[in-house]
PDB file of C-alpha atoms in Angstrom:
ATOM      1  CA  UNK A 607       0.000   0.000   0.000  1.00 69.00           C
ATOM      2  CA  UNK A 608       1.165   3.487   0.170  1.00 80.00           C
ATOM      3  CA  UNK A 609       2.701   5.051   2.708  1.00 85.00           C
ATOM      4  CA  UNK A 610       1.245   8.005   5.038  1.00 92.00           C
ATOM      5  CA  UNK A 611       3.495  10.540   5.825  1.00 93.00           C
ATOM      6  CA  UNK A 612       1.552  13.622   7.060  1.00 96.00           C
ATOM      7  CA  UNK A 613      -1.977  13.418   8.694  1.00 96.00           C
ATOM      8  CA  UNK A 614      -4.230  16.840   8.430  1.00 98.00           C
ATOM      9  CA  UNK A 615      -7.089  17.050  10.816  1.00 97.00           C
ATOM     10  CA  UNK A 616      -9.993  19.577  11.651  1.00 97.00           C
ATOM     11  CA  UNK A 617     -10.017  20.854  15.298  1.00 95.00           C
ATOM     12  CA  UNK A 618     -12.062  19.187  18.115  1.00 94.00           C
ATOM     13  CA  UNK A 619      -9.302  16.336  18.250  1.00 94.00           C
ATOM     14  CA  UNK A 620      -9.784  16.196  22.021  1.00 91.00           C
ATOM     15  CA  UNK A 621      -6.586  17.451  23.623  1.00 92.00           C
ATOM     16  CA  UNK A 622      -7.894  17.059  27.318  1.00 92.00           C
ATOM     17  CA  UNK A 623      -5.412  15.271  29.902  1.00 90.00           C
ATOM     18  CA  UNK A 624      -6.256  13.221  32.921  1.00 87.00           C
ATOM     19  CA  UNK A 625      -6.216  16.250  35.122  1.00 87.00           C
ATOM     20  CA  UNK A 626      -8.305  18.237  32.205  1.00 91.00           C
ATOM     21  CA  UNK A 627     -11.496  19.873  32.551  1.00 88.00           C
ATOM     22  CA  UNK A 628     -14.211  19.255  30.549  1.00 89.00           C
ATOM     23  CA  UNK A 629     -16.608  21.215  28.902  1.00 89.00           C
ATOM     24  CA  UNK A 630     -20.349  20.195  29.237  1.00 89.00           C
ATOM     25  CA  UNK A 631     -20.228  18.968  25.490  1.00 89.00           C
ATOM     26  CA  UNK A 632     -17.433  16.735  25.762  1.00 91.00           C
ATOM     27  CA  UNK A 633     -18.340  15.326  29.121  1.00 91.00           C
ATOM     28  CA  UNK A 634     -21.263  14.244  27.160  1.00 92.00           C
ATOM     29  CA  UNK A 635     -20.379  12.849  24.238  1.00 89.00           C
ATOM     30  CA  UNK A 636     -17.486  10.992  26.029  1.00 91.00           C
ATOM     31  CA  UNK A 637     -20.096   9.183  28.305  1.00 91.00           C
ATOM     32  CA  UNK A 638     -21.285   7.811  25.022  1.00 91.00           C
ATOM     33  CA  UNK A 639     -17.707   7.063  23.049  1.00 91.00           C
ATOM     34  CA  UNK A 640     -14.734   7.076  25.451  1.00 88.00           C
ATOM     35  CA  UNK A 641     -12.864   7.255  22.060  1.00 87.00           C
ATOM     36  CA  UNK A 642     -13.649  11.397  22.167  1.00 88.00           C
ATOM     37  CA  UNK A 643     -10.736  11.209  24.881  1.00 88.00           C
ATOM     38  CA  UNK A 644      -8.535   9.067  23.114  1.00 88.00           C
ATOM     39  CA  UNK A 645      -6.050  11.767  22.930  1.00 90.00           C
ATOM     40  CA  UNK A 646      -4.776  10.728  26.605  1.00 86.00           C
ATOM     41  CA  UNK A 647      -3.622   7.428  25.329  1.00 86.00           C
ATOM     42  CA  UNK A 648      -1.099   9.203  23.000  1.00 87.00           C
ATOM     43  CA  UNK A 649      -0.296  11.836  25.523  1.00 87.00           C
ATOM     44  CA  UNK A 650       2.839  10.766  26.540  1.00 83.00           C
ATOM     45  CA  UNK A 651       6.396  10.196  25.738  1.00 78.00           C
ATOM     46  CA  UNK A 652       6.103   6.764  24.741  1.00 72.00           C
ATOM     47  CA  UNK A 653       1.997   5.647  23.848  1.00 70.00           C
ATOM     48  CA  UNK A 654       1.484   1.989  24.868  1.00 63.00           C
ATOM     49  CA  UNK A 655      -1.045   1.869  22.319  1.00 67.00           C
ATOM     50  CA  UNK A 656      -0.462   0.120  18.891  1.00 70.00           C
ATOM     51  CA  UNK A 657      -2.130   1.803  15.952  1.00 75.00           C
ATOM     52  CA  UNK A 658      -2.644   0.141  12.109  1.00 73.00           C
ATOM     53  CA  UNK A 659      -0.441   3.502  10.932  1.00 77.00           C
ATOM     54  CA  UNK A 660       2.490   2.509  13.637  1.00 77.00           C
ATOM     55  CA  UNK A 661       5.061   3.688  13.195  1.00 80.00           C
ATOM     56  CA  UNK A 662       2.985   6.820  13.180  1.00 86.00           C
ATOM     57  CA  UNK A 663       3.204  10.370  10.796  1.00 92.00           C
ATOM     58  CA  UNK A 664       3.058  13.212  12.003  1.00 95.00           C
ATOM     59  CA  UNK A 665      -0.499  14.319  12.965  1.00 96.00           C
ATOM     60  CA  UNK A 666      -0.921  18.475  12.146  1.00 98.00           C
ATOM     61  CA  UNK A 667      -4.177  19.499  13.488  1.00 98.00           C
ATOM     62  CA  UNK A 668      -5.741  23.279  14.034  1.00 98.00           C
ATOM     63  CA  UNK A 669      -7.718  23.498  17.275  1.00 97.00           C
ATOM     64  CA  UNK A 670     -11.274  23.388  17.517  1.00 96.00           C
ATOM     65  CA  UNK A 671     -13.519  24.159  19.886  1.00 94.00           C
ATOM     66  CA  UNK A 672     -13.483  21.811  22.462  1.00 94.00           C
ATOM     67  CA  UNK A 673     -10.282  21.205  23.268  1.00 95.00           C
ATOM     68  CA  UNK A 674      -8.162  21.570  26.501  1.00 95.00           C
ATOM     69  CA  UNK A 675      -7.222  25.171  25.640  1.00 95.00           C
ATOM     70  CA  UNK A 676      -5.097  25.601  28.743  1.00 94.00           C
ATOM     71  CA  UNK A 677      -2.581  22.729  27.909  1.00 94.00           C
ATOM     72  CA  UNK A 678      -2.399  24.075  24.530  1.00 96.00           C
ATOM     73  CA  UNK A 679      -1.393  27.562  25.747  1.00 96.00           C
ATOM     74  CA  UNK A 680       0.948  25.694  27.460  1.00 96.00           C
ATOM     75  CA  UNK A 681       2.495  24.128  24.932  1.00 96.00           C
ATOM     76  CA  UNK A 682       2.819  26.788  22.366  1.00 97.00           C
ATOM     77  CA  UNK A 683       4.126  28.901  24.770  1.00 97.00           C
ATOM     78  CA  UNK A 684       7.246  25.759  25.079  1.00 96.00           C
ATOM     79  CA  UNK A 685       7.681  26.051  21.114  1.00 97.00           C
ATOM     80  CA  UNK A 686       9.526  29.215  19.983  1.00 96.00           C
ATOM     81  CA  UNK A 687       6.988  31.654  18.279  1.00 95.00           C
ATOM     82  CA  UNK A 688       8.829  31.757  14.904  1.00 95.00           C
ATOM     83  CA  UNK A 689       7.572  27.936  14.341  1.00 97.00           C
ATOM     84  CA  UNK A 690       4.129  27.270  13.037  1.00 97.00           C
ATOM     85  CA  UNK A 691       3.433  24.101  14.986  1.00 98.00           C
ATOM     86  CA  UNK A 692       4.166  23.244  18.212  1.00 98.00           C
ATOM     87  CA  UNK A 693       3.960  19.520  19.494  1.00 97.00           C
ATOM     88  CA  UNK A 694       0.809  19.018  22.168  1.00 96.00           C
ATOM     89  CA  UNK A 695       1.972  15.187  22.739  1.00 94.00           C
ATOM     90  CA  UNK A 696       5.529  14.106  23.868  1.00 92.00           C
ATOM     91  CA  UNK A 697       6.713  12.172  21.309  1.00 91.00           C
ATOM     92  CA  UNK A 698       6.416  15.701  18.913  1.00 93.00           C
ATOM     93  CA  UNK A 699       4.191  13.311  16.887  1.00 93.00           C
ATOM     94  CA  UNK A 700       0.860  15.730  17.193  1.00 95.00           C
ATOM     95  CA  UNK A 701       1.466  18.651  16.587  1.00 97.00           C
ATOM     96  CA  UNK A 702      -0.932  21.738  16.359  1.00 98.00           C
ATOM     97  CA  UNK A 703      -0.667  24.480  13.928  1.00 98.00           C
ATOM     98  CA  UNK A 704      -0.805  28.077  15.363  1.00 98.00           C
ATOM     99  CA  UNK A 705      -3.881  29.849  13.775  1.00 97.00           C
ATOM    100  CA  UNK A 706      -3.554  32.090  10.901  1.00 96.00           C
ATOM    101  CA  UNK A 707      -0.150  30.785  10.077  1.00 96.00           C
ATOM    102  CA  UNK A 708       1.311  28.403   6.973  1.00 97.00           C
ATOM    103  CA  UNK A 709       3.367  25.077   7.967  1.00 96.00           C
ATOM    104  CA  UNK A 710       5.234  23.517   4.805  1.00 97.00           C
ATOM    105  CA  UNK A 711       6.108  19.630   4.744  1.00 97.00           C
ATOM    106  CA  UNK A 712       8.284  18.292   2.310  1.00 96.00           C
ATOM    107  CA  UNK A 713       9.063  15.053   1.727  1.00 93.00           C
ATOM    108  CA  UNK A 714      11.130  13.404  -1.256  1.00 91.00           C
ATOM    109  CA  UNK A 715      11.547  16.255  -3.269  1.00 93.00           C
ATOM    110  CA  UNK A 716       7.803  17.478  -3.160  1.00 93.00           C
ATOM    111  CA  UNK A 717       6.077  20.058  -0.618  1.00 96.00           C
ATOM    112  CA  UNK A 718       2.478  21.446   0.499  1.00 97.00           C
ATOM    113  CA  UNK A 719       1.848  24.345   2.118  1.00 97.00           C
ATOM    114  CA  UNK A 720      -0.971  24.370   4.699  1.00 98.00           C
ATOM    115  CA  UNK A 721      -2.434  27.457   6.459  1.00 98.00           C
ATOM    116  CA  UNK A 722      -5.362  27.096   9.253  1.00 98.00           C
ATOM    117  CA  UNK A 723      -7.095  28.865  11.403  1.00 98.00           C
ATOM    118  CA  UNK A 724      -8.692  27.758  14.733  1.00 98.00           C
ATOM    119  CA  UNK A 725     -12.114  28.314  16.162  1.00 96.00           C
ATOM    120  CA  UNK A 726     -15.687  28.452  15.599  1.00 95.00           C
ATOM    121  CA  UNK A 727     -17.681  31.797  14.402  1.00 93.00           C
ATOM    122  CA  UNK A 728     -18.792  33.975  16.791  1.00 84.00           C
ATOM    123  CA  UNK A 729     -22.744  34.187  16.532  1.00 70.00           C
ATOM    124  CA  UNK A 730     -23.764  34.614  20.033  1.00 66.00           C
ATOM    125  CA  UNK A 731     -20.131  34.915  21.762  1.00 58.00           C
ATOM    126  CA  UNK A 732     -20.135  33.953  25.587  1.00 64.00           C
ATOM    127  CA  UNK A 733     -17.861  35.802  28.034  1.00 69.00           C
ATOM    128  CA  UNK A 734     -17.039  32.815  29.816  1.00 76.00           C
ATOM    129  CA  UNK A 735     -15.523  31.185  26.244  1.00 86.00           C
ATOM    130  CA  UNK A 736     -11.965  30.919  26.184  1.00 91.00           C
ATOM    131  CA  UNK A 737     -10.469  33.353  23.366  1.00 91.00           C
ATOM    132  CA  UNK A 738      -9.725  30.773  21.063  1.00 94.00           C
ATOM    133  CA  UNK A 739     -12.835  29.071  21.125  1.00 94.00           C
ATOM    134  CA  UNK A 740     -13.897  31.826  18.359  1.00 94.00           C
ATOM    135  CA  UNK A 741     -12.246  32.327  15.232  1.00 96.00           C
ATOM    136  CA  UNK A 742     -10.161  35.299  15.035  1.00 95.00           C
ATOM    137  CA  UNK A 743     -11.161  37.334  12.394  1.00 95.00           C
ATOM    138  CA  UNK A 744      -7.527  38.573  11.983  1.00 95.00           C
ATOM    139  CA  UNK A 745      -5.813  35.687  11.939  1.00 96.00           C
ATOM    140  CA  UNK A 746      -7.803  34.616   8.586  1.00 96.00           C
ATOM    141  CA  UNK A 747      -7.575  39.064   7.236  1.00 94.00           C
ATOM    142  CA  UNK A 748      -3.563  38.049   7.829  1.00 93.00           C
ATOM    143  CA  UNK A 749      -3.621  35.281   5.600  1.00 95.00           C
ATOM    144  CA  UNK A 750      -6.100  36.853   3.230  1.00 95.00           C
ATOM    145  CA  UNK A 751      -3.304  39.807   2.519  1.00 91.00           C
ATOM    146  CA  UNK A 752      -0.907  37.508   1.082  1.00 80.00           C
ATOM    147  CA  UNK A 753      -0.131  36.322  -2.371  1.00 69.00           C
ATOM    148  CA  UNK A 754      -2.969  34.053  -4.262  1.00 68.00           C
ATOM    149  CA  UNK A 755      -0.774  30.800  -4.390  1.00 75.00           C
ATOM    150  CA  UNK A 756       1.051  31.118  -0.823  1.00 91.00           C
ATOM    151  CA  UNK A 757      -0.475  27.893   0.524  1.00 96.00           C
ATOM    152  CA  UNK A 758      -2.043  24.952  -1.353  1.00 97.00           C
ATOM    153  CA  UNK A 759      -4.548  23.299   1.741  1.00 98.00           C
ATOM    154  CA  UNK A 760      -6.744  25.720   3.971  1.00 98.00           C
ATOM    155  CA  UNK A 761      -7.584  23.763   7.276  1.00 98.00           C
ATOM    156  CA  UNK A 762      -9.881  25.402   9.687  1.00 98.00           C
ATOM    157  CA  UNK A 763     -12.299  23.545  11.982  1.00 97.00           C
ATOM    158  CA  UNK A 764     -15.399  25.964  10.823  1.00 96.00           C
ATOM    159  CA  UNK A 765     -16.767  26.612   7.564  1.00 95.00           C
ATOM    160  CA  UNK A 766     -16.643  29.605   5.291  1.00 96.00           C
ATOM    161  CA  UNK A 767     -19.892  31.420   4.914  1.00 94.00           C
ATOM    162  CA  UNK A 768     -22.572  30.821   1.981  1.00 91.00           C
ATOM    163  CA  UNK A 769     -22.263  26.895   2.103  1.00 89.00           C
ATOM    164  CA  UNK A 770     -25.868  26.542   3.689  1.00 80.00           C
ATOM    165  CA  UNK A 771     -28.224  27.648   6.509  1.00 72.00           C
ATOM    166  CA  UNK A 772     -28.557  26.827  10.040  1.00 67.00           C
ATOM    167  CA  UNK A 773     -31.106  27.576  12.432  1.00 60.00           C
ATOM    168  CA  UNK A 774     -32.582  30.114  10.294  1.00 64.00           C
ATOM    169  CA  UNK A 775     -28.859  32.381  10.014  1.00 71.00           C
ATOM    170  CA  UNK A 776     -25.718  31.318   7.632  1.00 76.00           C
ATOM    171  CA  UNK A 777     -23.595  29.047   8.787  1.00 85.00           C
ATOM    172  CA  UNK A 778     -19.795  29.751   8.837  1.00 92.00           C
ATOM    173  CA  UNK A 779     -17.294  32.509   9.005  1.00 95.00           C
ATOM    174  CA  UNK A 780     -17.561  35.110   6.606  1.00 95.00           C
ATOM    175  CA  UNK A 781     -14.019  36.020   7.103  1.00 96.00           C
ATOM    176  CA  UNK A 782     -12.867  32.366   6.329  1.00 97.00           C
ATOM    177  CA  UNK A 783     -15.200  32.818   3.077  1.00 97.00           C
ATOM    178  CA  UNK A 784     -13.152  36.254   1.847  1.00 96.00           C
ATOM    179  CA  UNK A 785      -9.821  34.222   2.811  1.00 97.00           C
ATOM    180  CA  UNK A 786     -10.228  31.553   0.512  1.00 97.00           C
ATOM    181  CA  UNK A 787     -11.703  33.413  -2.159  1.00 96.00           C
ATOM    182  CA  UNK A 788      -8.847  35.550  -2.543  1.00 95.00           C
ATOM    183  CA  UNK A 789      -5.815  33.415  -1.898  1.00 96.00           C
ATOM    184  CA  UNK A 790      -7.486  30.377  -3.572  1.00 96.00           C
ATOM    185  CA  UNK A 791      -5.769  27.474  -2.427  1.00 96.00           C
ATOM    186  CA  UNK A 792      -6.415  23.530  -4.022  1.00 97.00           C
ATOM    187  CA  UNK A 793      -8.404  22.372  -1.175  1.00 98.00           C
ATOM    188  CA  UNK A 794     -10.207  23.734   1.982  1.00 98.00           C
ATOM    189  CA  UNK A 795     -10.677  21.027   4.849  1.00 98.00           C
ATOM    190  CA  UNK A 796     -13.237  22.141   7.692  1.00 97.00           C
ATOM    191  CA  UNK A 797     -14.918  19.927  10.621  1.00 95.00           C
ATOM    192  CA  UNK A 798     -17.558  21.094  13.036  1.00 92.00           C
ATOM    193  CA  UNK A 799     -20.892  19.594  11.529  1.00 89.00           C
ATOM    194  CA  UNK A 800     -21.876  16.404  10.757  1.00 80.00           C
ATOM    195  CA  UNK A 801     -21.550  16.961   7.003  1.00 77.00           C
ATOM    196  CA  UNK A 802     -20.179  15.045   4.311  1.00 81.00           C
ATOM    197  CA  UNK A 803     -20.381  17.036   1.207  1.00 89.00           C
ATOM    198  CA  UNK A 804     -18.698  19.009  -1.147  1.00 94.00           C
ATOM    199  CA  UNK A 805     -18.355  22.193  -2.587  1.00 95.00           C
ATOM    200  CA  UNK A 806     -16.222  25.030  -4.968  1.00 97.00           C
ATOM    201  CA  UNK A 807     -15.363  28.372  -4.109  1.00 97.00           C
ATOM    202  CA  UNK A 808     -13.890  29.643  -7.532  1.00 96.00           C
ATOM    203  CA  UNK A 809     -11.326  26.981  -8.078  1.00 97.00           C
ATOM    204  CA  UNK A 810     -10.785  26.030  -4.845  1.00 97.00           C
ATOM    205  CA  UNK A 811     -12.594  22.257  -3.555  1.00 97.00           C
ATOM    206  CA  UNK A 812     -14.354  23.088  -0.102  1.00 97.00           C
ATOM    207  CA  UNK A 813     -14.504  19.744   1.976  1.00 96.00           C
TER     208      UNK A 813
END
């Protein structure tokens, strides 16, 4: 078969330790799948677990929102600023990408540029939300002012706006929508909802 080298995912991968707290949405849906806190079994320096993948890429992932935002302050705080990733397990083998920022892997002779940016929307923003439970605006403007071309995969863990409607308002970020249509990357990865469709944006594949 062929081999995986890099692994892109979507926000809400469920970075919560042991000693984490849990949001009411988590505690939830982890009462229901104890998988949604599988991230504690790769946690440490050496995971017991074996995996079908082992031995395992490199997992890049922009945060959600539900994640242990604390221990990811944490850790990017460990990783010098200049780098666009910072590792969130001990083995460096998940990794999160800092939001409005481009990581490039390369890997025999060929290279992709991703750019993400964390967060959900802010429709009815609560006080009590960590700041990087919303998208910052900014952080996609930032990426939005450079060069059509600069990055080839757009990961964000909301949608841009205009895909469809949700409880009677758009769905999505409208600043995610002006960010893709003017840099225009291949592909735009988001999570969130439990949707499995696709879409275009001008040339670029909305998934």
């Amino acid at each position: 078969g062929r081999r995986i080298d890099l692994i892109l995912q979507v926000g809400d991968l469920g970075t919560f330790l042991p000693t984490s707290r849990l949001d009411q949405a988590t505690k939830r849906f982890s009462e229901r799948d104890p998988d949604e806190l599988g991230f504690r079994e790769f946690a440490g320096p050496a995971p017991a677990l074996a995996t079908l993948l082992d031995p395992r890429p490199l997992l890049v992932y922009i945060p959600g929102n539900h994640e242990d935002f604390e221990h990811l302050e944490q850790r990017a705080r460990l990783a010098p600023e200049s780098e666009p990733i910072y590792p969130v397990s001990e083995d460096g083998r998940i990794q999160a990408l800092r939001s409005g920022r481009v990581f490039s892997f390369s890997k025999d002779g060929e290279c992709v540029r991703v750019a993400g940016v964390a967060g959900v929307a802010k429709r009815a923003a609560k006080k009590s939300r960590h700041p990087w439970y919303h998208i910052n605006d900014d952080d996609a403007l930032r990426l939005a002012s450079g060069a059509a071309g600069r990055f080839d995969i757009l990961i964000s863990h909301d949608c841009p706006e205009g895909l469809w409607s949700r409880i009677g308002e758009p769905a999505g970020s409208p600043a995610l929508r002006l960010l893709i249509e003017e840099t225009r990357p291949r592909y735009a990865f988001f999570g969130h909802y439990d949707r499995a469709e696709e879409w275009a944006i001008g040339p670029t594949r909305v998934i």
